Amino acid sequence: MPTNAPEVQHHIIGGGIAGLATAVFLVRDAGVEGGAIQIYEQLDVAGGSLDGAGNSDDGYLIRGGRMFEEHFACTFDLLDSIPSADDPNISVSEDIMAFNRMVPGSSNCRLVRDGKPAEDRYDLTLSARDIVDINRLILHSESGLGPQRIDEWFKPSFFDSNFWMMWSTMFSFQPWHALAEMRRYLRRFIHLFPGFSRIAGILRTRYNQYDTLIAPIMIWLRDRGVKITTGAQVTDVTIEGSRQDRCVTGFALADGRTVAVSKSDRVYLTLGSMTDGSVLGSNDRAPTLEDREGGAWALWRGLAAQHEGFGRPETFCGDPGKTAWHSFTVTLDTPDFFEFMEDFTNNRTGTGGLVTFADSGWTLSIVLFHQPHFRGQKHGTYTLWGYGLRGERTGDFVTKPMWEATGDEIISELCGHLKLSEAQKAWFKGARVIPCRMPFVTSQFMPRHPADRPDVRPSGAQNFAVIGQFCEQPRDCVFTVEYSVRSARTAVSSLTGRTDPPPPVAATDHDPRVLAKAARVLIGM
């Protein structure tokens, strides 16, 4: 039966970028009528981890931002079809490229030590042994690494290098994370090595990623009749048949509703979530530390317990102490701090990217966005974002872990590392600071075995597929928008048979010129 027949329904569980991209590919490429597509999102707003909310009075909020670069083929193919929020005559892809030409990124102050730009901020400070170990890892087969941790491969001195400080804070790696994932990143992004210490080659969006990406996609989908239901948590999925031949026959929602699914229907399952269980704090209140798995993890746990081939979710969500960090968003009413940071970093606002305080116990980093960062942001307000990669450790000016710190205390720590005077600290008077704890934000990086992530099309799956960050896609890198969008395109191609599969992951690690440039960077030439 053709998959675009009126009676064929496409059910998408999860309204993050993977689910939204699935709907776009179904309509645009597979010829499915929008009215035959239903998206179920457990939260009150779609977009998943690509968020952006708030107002000038209460404070703006983003939990984080994903990196972009020119070789994200699936993502830019998706965005080529979506009109931008500001100018419907150009696509979101064109808007991103135009913005980066207007506001080119190249950091002059990637690392700060002792209250000033680090003198060796362009030096990777790698030893000869470190360079050998990086090259050994790049050349090693992934299958031979197993569940090794990064700190089981590199010597302790490696973790004192500028390379590790910049690498870990840019990509959010911890020493206990999976060596196999670090290898994928090294190979996938080796073409970015020449601009690594300046964060050159990373593309930024004009606004936060909800306003830039999610809102225009949702408008496009709704204009075509796609139904997006928020506040709709799927709690259970019924799968019948053998592992060699099985179908989803229905699913249940938290409000007691059930949805029947025929064998000819299609179901796309988002399993797990890096921002599930997020908890907010305030200026005078730290986020609670009672980490709770949300619906995305509960659904995956239930499916994995009942059916083979759904991986092992506990590998990723079983230890929040190793997967959590805290971010914070600051809303200011004056430009003073931004003007100070422009002089301090020698970067115009929005061009520098991540600034990391290398001697911070919390491994504190901040980003000053191009303003406004929110569509409709009140004129005269300014927003910045930051996070602490090692929030379990005690601060240098606030004698408690970042995980226990209020918004005001986080600002005190930031001011201490910048050695601000009392008059300069007053710039933050009245600032709205929203800390956010994300217990599972780096869960994708946890050491794993090959079967811990399910395939996009699990064995025997006749009418369902898995999408998002926690399915297996060889060579590509989790913690990126591209990974989620690639999973969506793979699932639509596999289940409908009406679209091409995604293009191969860019193999810049096979280009001798790229390898030669990367080698020169590593040895400091």
Coordinates of C-alpha atoms in Angstrom, one line a residue:
M1 CA 0.0 0.0 0.0
P2 CA 1.5 3.4 -0.9
T3 CA 2.5 5.3 2.2
N4 CA 0.9 8.5 1.1
A5 CA -2.6 7.0 0.9
P6 CA -5.1 8.9 3.1
E7 CA -5.6 6.0 5.5
V8 CA -1.9 5.7 6.3
Q9 CA -1.1 7.6 9.4
H10 CA 2.4 8.8 10.5
H11 CA 2.8 9.1 14.3
I12 CA 5.9 10.9 15.5
I13 CA 6.7 10.5 19.2
G14 CA 8.7 13.5 20.3
G15 CA 8.6 17.1 19.1
G16 CA 12.3 17.8 19.2
I17 CA 14.3 18.6 16.1
A18 CA 14.4 14.9 15.1
G19 CA 10.6 14.7 15.2
L20 CA 10.0 18.0 13.4
A21 CA 12.6 17.1 10.7
T22 CA 10.8 13.7 10.2
A23 CA 7.6 15.5 9.5
V24 CA 9.3 17.9 7.0
F25 CA 10.9 15.0 5.1
L26 CA 7.6 13.1 5.0
V27 CA 5.8 16.1 3.5
R28 CA 8.5 17.5 1.3
D29 CA 10.2 14.3 0.0
A30 CA 7.9 11.4 0.6
G31 CA 4.7 13.1 -0.6
V32 CA 2.7 12.5 2.6
E33 CA -0.2 14.8 3.2
G34 CA 0.3 17.0 6.3
G35 CA -3.1 15.9 7.7
A36 CA -1.8 12.3 8.0
I37 CA 1.0 13.3 10.3
Q38 CA 0.6 13.7 14.1
I39 CA 3.4 14.8 16.4
Y40 CA 3.1 14.1 20.1
E41 CA 5.3 16.2 22.4
Q42 CA 5.4 15.6 26.2
L43 CA 6.3 19.2 27.0
D44 CA 4.1 22.3 26.6
V45 CA 6.3 23.5 23.8
A46 CA 7.9 21.7 20.8
G47 CA 11.6 22.1 20.0
G48 CA 13.2 19.7 22.5
S49 CA 16.7 20.8 23.4
L50 CA 16.6 23.7 20.9
D51 CA 14.8 26.1 23.1
G52 CA 14.5 29.9 23.8
A53 CA 12.0 31.4 26.1
G54 CA 11.3 34.1 28.7
N55 CA 10.8 37.9 28.7
S56 CA 12.7 40.9 29.8
D57 CA 10.9 41.2 33.2
D58 CA 11.4 37.6 34.3
G59 CA 14.6 36.9 32.4
Y60 CA 15.3 35.1 29.1
L61 CA 16.3 31.5 29.1
I62 CA 18.1 29.0 26.9
R63 CA 19.5 25.7 28.3
G64 CA 22.3 25.6 25.7
G65 CA 23.1 25.7 22.1
R66 CA 24.3 23.2 19.5
M67 CA 27.2 23.9 17.2
F68 CA 26.8 24.1 13.4
E69 CA 29.4 23.8 10.7
E70 CA 29.3 23.7 6.9
H71 CA 29.4 19.9 6.5
F72 CA 26.0 19.4 8.3
A73 CA 24.5 18.2 5.0
C74 CA 21.2 16.8 6.3
T75 CA 20.6 19.9 8.5
F76 CA 21.2 22.4 5.8
D77 CA 19.2 20.3 3.3
L78 CA 16.3 20.5 5.8
L79 CA 16.6 24.2 6.4
D80 CA 16.9 25.0 2.7
S81 CA 13.1 24.5 2.4
I82 CA 12.1 26.5 5.5
P83 CA 11.6 30.3 5.1
S84 CA 13.5 32.4 7.6
A85 CA 11.6 34.1 10.5
D86 CA 12.6 37.6 9.4
D87 CA 12.5 37.3 5.6
P88 CA 10.3 34.7 4.0
N89 CA 12.0 35.3 0.7
I90 CA 15.1 33.5 1.9
S91 CA 15.5 30.1 3.6
V92 CA 16.8 29.5 7.1
S93 CA 20.0 28.1 5.6
E94 CA 20.5 31.3 3.6
D95 CA 19.8 33.4 6.7
I96 CA 22.4 31.5 8.7
M97 CA 25.1 31.9 6.0
A98 CA 24.2 35.6 5.6
F99 CA 24.4 36.2 9.4
N100 CA 27.8 34.5 9.6
R101 CA 29.1 36.7 6.8
M102 CA 27.9 39.8 8.6
V103 CA 29.1 38.6 12.0
P104 CA 32.1 36.3 11.3
G105 CA 33.3 34.4 14.3
S106 CA 36.9 34.2 15.4
S107 CA 37.8 34.3 19.1
N108 CA 40.7 36.5 20.4
C109 CA 40.2 35.4 23.9
R110 CA 39.3 31.7 24.1
L111 CA 41.0 31.1 27.5
V112 CA 41.3 33.4 30.6
R113 CA 43.7 32.9 33.5
D114 CA 44.2 35.0 36.5
G115 CA 41.7 37.6 35.4
K116 CA 43.2 38.3 32.0
P117 CA 43.4 36.7 28.5
A118 CA 45.7 33.7 28.8
E119 CA 49.1 34.5 27.2
D120 CA 49.3 30.9 25.7
R121 CA 45.6 30.9 24.5
Y122 CA 46.6 30.0 21.0
D123 CA 49.0 27.3 22.1
L124 CA 47.6 23.7 22.5
T125 CA 50.4 22.9 25.0
L126 CA 50.5 19.3 24.0
S127 CA 53.5 17.1 24.7
A128 CA 55.0 14.8 22.1
R129 CA 53.3 11.8 23.9
D130 CA 49.9 13.6 23.8
I131 CA 50.3 14.1 20.0
V132 CA 51.2 10.5 19.5
D133 CA 48.2 9.4 21.6
I134 CA 45.8 11.6 19.6
N135 CA 47.1 10.2 16.3
R136 CA 46.9 6.7 17.6
L137 CA 43.3 7.3 18.5
I138 CA 42.4 8.7 15.1
L139 CA 43.9 5.7 13.4
H140 CA 42.4 3.1 15.8
S141 CA 39.3 1.2 14.8
E142 CA 36.2 2.1 16.8
S143 CA 35.2 -1.5 17.3
G144 CA 38.5 -2.2 19.1
L145 CA 38.0 0.6 21.7
G146 CA 35.0 -1.0 23.4
P147 CA 33.7 0.9 26.4
Q148 CA 37.0 2.6 27.2
R149 CA 37.0 6.0 28.9
I150 CA 39.1 8.9 27.6
D151 CA 41.2 8.9 30.7
E152 CA 42.1 5.3 30.1
W153 CA 43.8 6.3 26.9
F154 CA 45.6 9.5 27.6
K155 CA 48.2 10.3 30.3
P156 CA 47.2 12.5 33.2
S157 CA 49.3 15.4 31.8
F158 CA 47.0 15.5 28.7
F159 CA 44.2 16.8 30.9
D160 CA 46.3 19.8 31.9
S161 CA 46.8 20.9 28.3
N162 CA 45.1 23.9 26.6
F163 CA 43.9 21.4 24.0
W164 CA 41.9 19.5 26.5
M165 CA 40.6 22.7 28.1
M166 CA 39.3 24.0 24.8
W167 CA 38.2 20.6 23.5
S168 CA 36.3 19.6 26.6
T169 CA 34.5 22.9 27.0
M170 CA 33.7 23.3 23.3
F171 CA 32.2 19.8 23.0
S172 CA 31.4 19.1 26.7
F173 CA 33.6 16.0 27.1
Q174 CA 34.6 14.7 30.5
P175 CA 37.6 12.5 31.2
W176 CA 35.2 9.6 32.0
H177 CA 33.3 9.8 28.8
A178 CA 33.5 7.4 25.9
L179 CA 36.8 7.2 24.1
A180 CA 34.9 6.0 21.0
E181 CA 32.9 9.2 20.9
M182 CA 36.1 11.3 21.2
R183 CA 37.5 9.4 18.3
R184 CA 34.4 10.1 16.2
Y185 CA 34.7 13.9 17.0
L186 CA 38.4 14.0 16.1
R187 CA 37.8 12.4 12.7
R188 CA 34.5 14.2 12.0
F189 CA 35.8 17.7 12.8
I190 CA 39.4 17.4 11.9
H191 CA 39.0 20.0 9.2
L192 CA 38.2 22.6 12.0
F193 CA 41.7 22.1 13.6
P194 CA 43.3 25.1 11.9
G195 CA 40.8 27.4 13.6
F196 CA 40.4 25.4 16.7
S197 CA 41.9 27.8 19.3
R198 CA 39.8 30.7 17.8
I199 CA 36.6 28.7 17.3
A200 CA 36.8 29.6 13.6
G201 CA 34.6 27.6 11.3
I202 CA 31.7 27.2 13.7
L203 CA 28.5 28.7 12.4
R204 CA 26.2 30.7 14.6
T205 CA 22.5 31.4 14.3
R206 CA 21.0 34.9 14.2
Y207 CA 18.8 34.3 17.2
N208 CA 18.6 31.5 19.7
Q209 CA 18.0 28.2 18.1
Y210 CA 14.3 28.1 18.9
D211 CA 13.6 31.4 17.2
T212 CA 15.9 30.7 14.3
L213 CA 15.1 27.0 13.6
I214 CA 12.2 25.6 15.5
A215 CA 9.6 28.4 15.1
P216 CA 10.0 28.6 11.3
I217 CA 9.8 24.8 11.0
M218 CA 6.6 24.7 13.0
I219 CA 5.0 27.4 10.9
W220 CA 5.9 25.5 7.8
L221 CA 4.5 22.3 9.1
R222 CA 1.3 23.8 10.4
D223 CA 0.7 25.6 7.1
R224 CA 0.7 22.1 5.5
G225 CA -1.8 20.6 8.0
V226 CA 0.7 18.7 10.3
K227 CA -0.8 18.3 13.7
I228 CA 1.5 19.1 16.6
T229 CA 0.1 18.2 20.0
T230 CA 2.0 19.5 23.1
G231 CA 1.5 18.3 26.6
A232 CA 1.0 14.8 25.2
Q233 CA 3.3 12.3 26.9
V234 CA 3.5 8.8 25.4
T235 CA 3.9 6.4 28.3
D236 CA 3.8 3.0 26.5
V237 CA 4.1 1.5 23.0
T238 CA 2.6 -1.9 22.2
I239 CA 4.7 -3.9 19.8
E240 CA 3.5 -7.3 18.6
G241 CA 5.2 -10.1 16.6
S242 CA 8.6 -11.8 16.7
R243 CA 11.9 -10.0 16.5
Q244 CA 12.1 -10.9 12.9
D245 CA 8.7 -9.5 12.1
R246 CA 7.1 -7.0 14.5
C247 CA 4.8 -4.0 14.4
V248 CA 3.6 -1.2 16.6
T249 CA -0.1 -1.8 17.2
G250 CA -0.8 1.1 19.5
F251 CA 0.4 3.4 22.2
A252 CA -0.9 5.0 25.4
L253 CA -0.7 8.6 26.6
A254 CA -0.4 9.9 30.2
D255 CA -3.9 11.4 30.1
G256 CA -5.4 7.9 29.6
R257 CA -6.0 8.1 25.9
T258 CA -4.9 5.2 23.6
V259 CA -4.1 5.4 19.9
A260 CA -4.5 2.4 17.7
V261 CA -1.9 1.8 15.0
S262 CA -2.4 -0.4 11.9
K263 CA 0.3 -2.3 10.2
S264 CA 0.3 0.1 7.3
D265 CA 0.8 3.1 9.6
R266 CA 4.2 4.4 10.5
V267 CA 5.6 5.3 14.0
Y268 CA 8.8 7.3 14.7
L269 CA 10.0 6.9 18.2
T270 CA 12.3 9.5 19.9
L271 CA 14.0 7.6 22.8
G272 CA 15.8 9.4 25.6
S273 CA 16.5 13.2 25.9
M274 CA 19.6 15.1 26.9
T275 CA 17.4 17.9 28.5
D276 CA 14.8 15.6 30.1
G277 CA 14.5 16.3 33.8
S278 CA 15.8 19.8 33.5
V279 CA 15.2 22.0 36.7
L280 CA 15.4 25.8 36.9
G281 CA 16.6 28.0 39.7
S282 CA 16.6 31.7 40.2
N283 CA 18.7 34.6 41.5
D284 CA 18.2 33.4 45.1
R285 CA 17.5 29.7 44.6
A286 CA 19.7 26.9 43.2
P287 CA 18.1 24.2 41.1
T288 CA 17.1 21.1 43.1
L289 CA 19.3 18.1 42.9
E290 CA 16.6 15.5 43.0
D291 CA 17.3 14.2 39.5
R292 CA 14.3 12.5 38.0
E293 CA 14.0 10.8 34.6
G294 CA 11.2 12.2 32.5
G295 CA 8.9 10.6 30.0
A296 CA 11.5 10.2 27.3
W297 CA 13.7 8.0 29.4
A298 CA 10.7 6.1 31.0
L299 CA 9.4 5.2 27.5
W300 CA 12.8 3.9 26.4
R301 CA 13.3 1.9 29.6
G302 CA 9.9 0.3 29.1
L303 CA 10.5 -0.6 25.5
A304 CA 14.0 -2.0 26.2
A305 CA 12.7 -4.1 29.1
Q306 CA 10.1 -5.7 26.9
H307 CA 11.7 -6.0 23.5
E308 CA 15.1 -7.0 22.1
G309 CA 17.0 -4.6 19.9
F310 CA 16.1 -1.4 21.8
G311 CA 19.5 -1.0 23.5
R312 CA 20.3 -0.3 27.1
P313 CA 19.0 3.1 28.3
E314 CA 20.6 2.7 31.7
T315 CA 24.0 3.0 30.1
F316 CA 23.3 6.6 29.4
C317 CA 20.9 7.8 32.1
G318 CA 22.1 5.6 35.0
D319 CA 24.6 8.0 36.5
P320 CA 23.5 11.7 36.5
G321 CA 26.6 12.6 38.6
K322 CA 28.6 11.9 35.4
T323 CA 26.2 13.4 32.8
A324 CA 25.0 16.6 34.5
W325 CA 26.0 20.2 34.2
H326 CA 24.5 23.5 35.1
S327 CA 24.0 26.3 32.6
F328 CA 22.7 29.9 33.3
T329 CA 21.2 32.7 31.3
V330 CA 21.6 36.3 32.4
T331 CA 19.4 39.2 31.4
L332 CA 20.9 42.7 31.9
D333 CA 19.3 46.1 31.5
T334 CA 22.5 48.0 30.6
P335 CA 25.3 47.4 28.1
D336 CA 28.1 48.1 30.6
F337 CA 29.2 44.5 31.0
F338 CA 29.1 43.8 27.3
E339 CA 31.2 46.9 26.6
F340 CA 33.7 45.8 29.2
M341 CA 33.9 42.3 27.6
E342 CA 34.4 43.8 24.2
D343 CA 37.5 45.6 25.5
F344 CA 38.6 42.6 27.6
T345 CA 38.4 40.0 24.7
N346 CA 39.1 42.3 21.8
N347 CA 36.0 40.8 20.2
R348 CA 32.9 42.6 19.0
T349 CA 29.8 41.1 20.8
G350 CA 28.7 38.0 19.1
T351 CA 32.0 37.3 17.3
G352 CA 34.1 35.6 19.9
G353 CA 32.1 32.6 21.1
L354 CA 33.0 30.6 24.2
V355 CA 35.3 32.3 26.8
T356 CA 36.5 29.7 29.3
F357 CA 38.1 30.5 32.7
A358 CA 40.8 28.0 32.7
D359 CA 41.7 28.3 36.4
S360 CA 38.1 28.0 37.5
G361 CA 37.2 25.1 39.8
W362 CA 33.8 24.9 38.0
T363 CA 35.4 25.2 34.6
L364 CA 33.2 28.2 34.0
S365 CA 32.5 29.4 30.5
I366 CA 30.4 32.2 29.1
V367 CA 29.1 33.4 25.7
L368 CA 28.0 36.9 24.8
F369 CA 25.6 36.6 22.0
H370 CA 25.0 39.0 19.1
Q371 CA 22.1 41.1 20.3
P372 CA 19.1 40.8 20.2
H373 CA 19.3 37.0 20.9
F374 CA 15.5 36.6 21.1
R375 CA 13.0 37.7 18.5
G376 CA 11.0 40.5 20.2
Q377 CA 13.7 41.0 22.9
K378 CA 13.1 44.3 24.7
H379 CA 15.3 47.1 23.4
G380 CA 18.0 47.9 25.8
T381 CA 18.3 44.4 27.3
Y382 CA 21.2 42.1 26.9
T383 CA 21.5 38.4 27.3
L384 CA 24.5 36.1 27.9
W385 CA 24.8 32.4 28.6
G386 CA 27.3 30.3 30.5
Y387 CA 27.8 26.9 32.0
G388 CA 30.1 25.0 34.4
L389 CA 31.5 21.8 33.0
R390 CA 32.7 20.7 36.5
G391 CA 29.8 21.9 38.6
E392 CA 30.3 19.2 41.2
R393 CA 33.5 20.9 42.3
T394 CA 33.9 23.9 44.8
G395 CA 34.1 27.4 43.3
D396 CA 37.1 29.7 43.8
F397 CA 35.1 32.7 45.1
V398 CA 31.9 30.9 46.1
T399 CA 32.8 28.1 48.5
K400 CA 30.3 25.6 47.3
P401 CA 29.8 23.4 44.2
M402 CA 28.1 25.2 41.3
W403 CA 25.4 22.5 41.5
E404 CA 24.4 24.2 44.8
A405 CA 24.8 27.8 43.7
T406 CA 22.1 30.4 43.2
G407 CA 22.1 32.7 40.2
D408 CA 23.5 35.5 42.3
E409 CA 26.3 33.3 43.5
I410 CA 27.2 32.2 40.0
I411 CA 27.5 35.9 39.1
S412 CA 29.8 36.4 42.1
E413 CA 32.0 33.6 40.9
L414 CA 32.1 35.1 37.4
C415 CA 33.0 38.6 38.8
G416 CA 35.7 37.1 40.9
H417 CA 37.4 35.4 37.8
L418 CA 37.2 38.7 35.9
K419 CA 38.6 40.6 39.0
L420 CA 35.8 43.2 38.7
S421 CA 35.8 46.1 41.1
E422 CA 32.8 46.8 43.4
A423 CA 31.7 49.5 41.0
Q424 CA 31.9 47.0 38.1
K425 CA 30.0 44.3 40.0
A426 CA 27.1 46.8 40.2
W427 CA 26.5 46.2 36.5
F428 CA 24.7 43.1 37.6
K429 CA 22.4 44.8 40.0
G430 CA 18.9 43.8 39.0
A431 CA 20.1 41.2 36.6
R432 CA 17.8 38.2 36.1
V433 CA 19.8 35.0 36.4
I434 CA 18.2 31.7 35.7
P435 CA 20.4 28.6 36.5
C436 CA 19.4 25.3 34.9
R437 CA 20.4 21.8 36.0
M438 CA 20.3 19.2 33.2
P439 CA 21.0 15.8 34.7
F440 CA 21.4 14.0 31.4
V441 CA 22.9 16.7 29.1
T442 CA 26.0 14.7 28.2
S443 CA 24.4 11.2 28.6
Q444 CA 25.2 10.5 24.9
F445 CA 28.9 10.5 25.7
M446 CA 28.8 7.7 28.3
P447 CA 31.0 4.6 27.6
R448 CA 29.0 2.1 25.7
H449 CA 29.0 -1.3 24.0
P450 CA 27.9 -1.6 20.4
A451 CA 24.3 -2.8 21.2
D452 CA 23.6 -0.1 23.7
R453 CA 22.1 2.2 21.1
P454 CA 19.3 0.7 18.9
D455 CA 19.5 0.9 15.1
V456 CA 17.3 3.5 13.4
R457 CA 15.4 0.5 12.0
P458 CA 15.5 -2.2 14.7
S459 CA 15.7 -5.8 13.6
G460 CA 12.3 -6.9 12.3
A461 CA 10.7 -3.5 12.6
Q462 CA 8.0 -3.4 9.9
N463 CA 6.3 -0.1 10.7
F464 CA 8.5 1.8 13.2
A465 CA 11.9 3.4 13.5
V466 CA 13.9 5.1 16.2
I467 CA 15.1 8.7 15.8
G468 CA 17.0 11.3 17.9
Q469 CA 20.3 11.3 19.8
F470 CA 20.2 7.7 21.1
C471 CA 20.1 5.6 18.0
E472 CA 23.2 4.3 16.3
Q473 CA 24.5 6.1 13.2
P474 CA 28.0 5.0 12.2
R475 CA 30.6 7.8 11.9
D476 CA 28.4 10.7 12.9
C477 CA 28.6 12.6 16.2
V478 CA 26.0 12.8 18.9
F479 CA 25.3 16.1 20.7
T480 CA 24.8 17.8 17.3
V481 CA 21.7 18.8 15.4
E482 CA 23.0 17.0 12.4
Y483 CA 22.8 13.6 14.3
S484 CA 19.1 14.1 15.0
V485 CA 18.2 15.3 11.5
R486 CA 20.2 12.5 9.9
S487 CA 18.3 10.0 12.0
A488 CA 15.0 11.5 10.8
R489 CA 16.0 11.4 7.1
T490 CA 17.2 7.8 7.5
A491 CA 14.0 6.7 9.2
V492 CA 11.7 8.4 6.5
S493 CA 13.8 6.8 3.7
S494 CA 13.6 3.4 5.4
L495 CA 10.0 3.3 6.3
T496 CA 8.5 4.9 3.2
G497 CA 10.8 3.8 0.5
R498 CA 10.0 7.0 -1.3
T499 CA 13.1 9.1 -0.5
D500 CA 16.8 8.8 -0.8
P501 CA 18.8 7.9 2.2
P502 CA 21.0 10.7 3.7
P503 CA 24.3 11.4 2.0
P504 CA 27.4 9.9 3.6
V505 CA 29.0 11.7 6.6
A506 CA 31.6 14.1 5.3
A507 CA 34.9 12.3 5.2
T508 CA 37.3 15.2 5.6
D509 CA 39.5 12.9 7.6
H510 CA 40.4 11.1 4.3
D511 CA 41.6 14.3 2.6
P512 CA 45.4 14.5 2.7
R513 CA 45.4 18.3 2.7
V514 CA 43.1 18.4 5.8
L515 CA 45.3 15.8 7.5
A516 CA 48.5 17.8 6.8
K517 CA 46.9 21.0 8.2
A518 CA 45.7 19.2 11.3
A519 CA 49.2 17.7 11.9
R520 CA 50.8 21.2 11.7
V521 CA 48.3 22.5 14.2
L522 CA 49.0 19.6 16.7
I523 CA 52.7 20.0 16.6
G524 CA 52.5 23.8 16.9
M525 CA 53.8 24.8 13.5

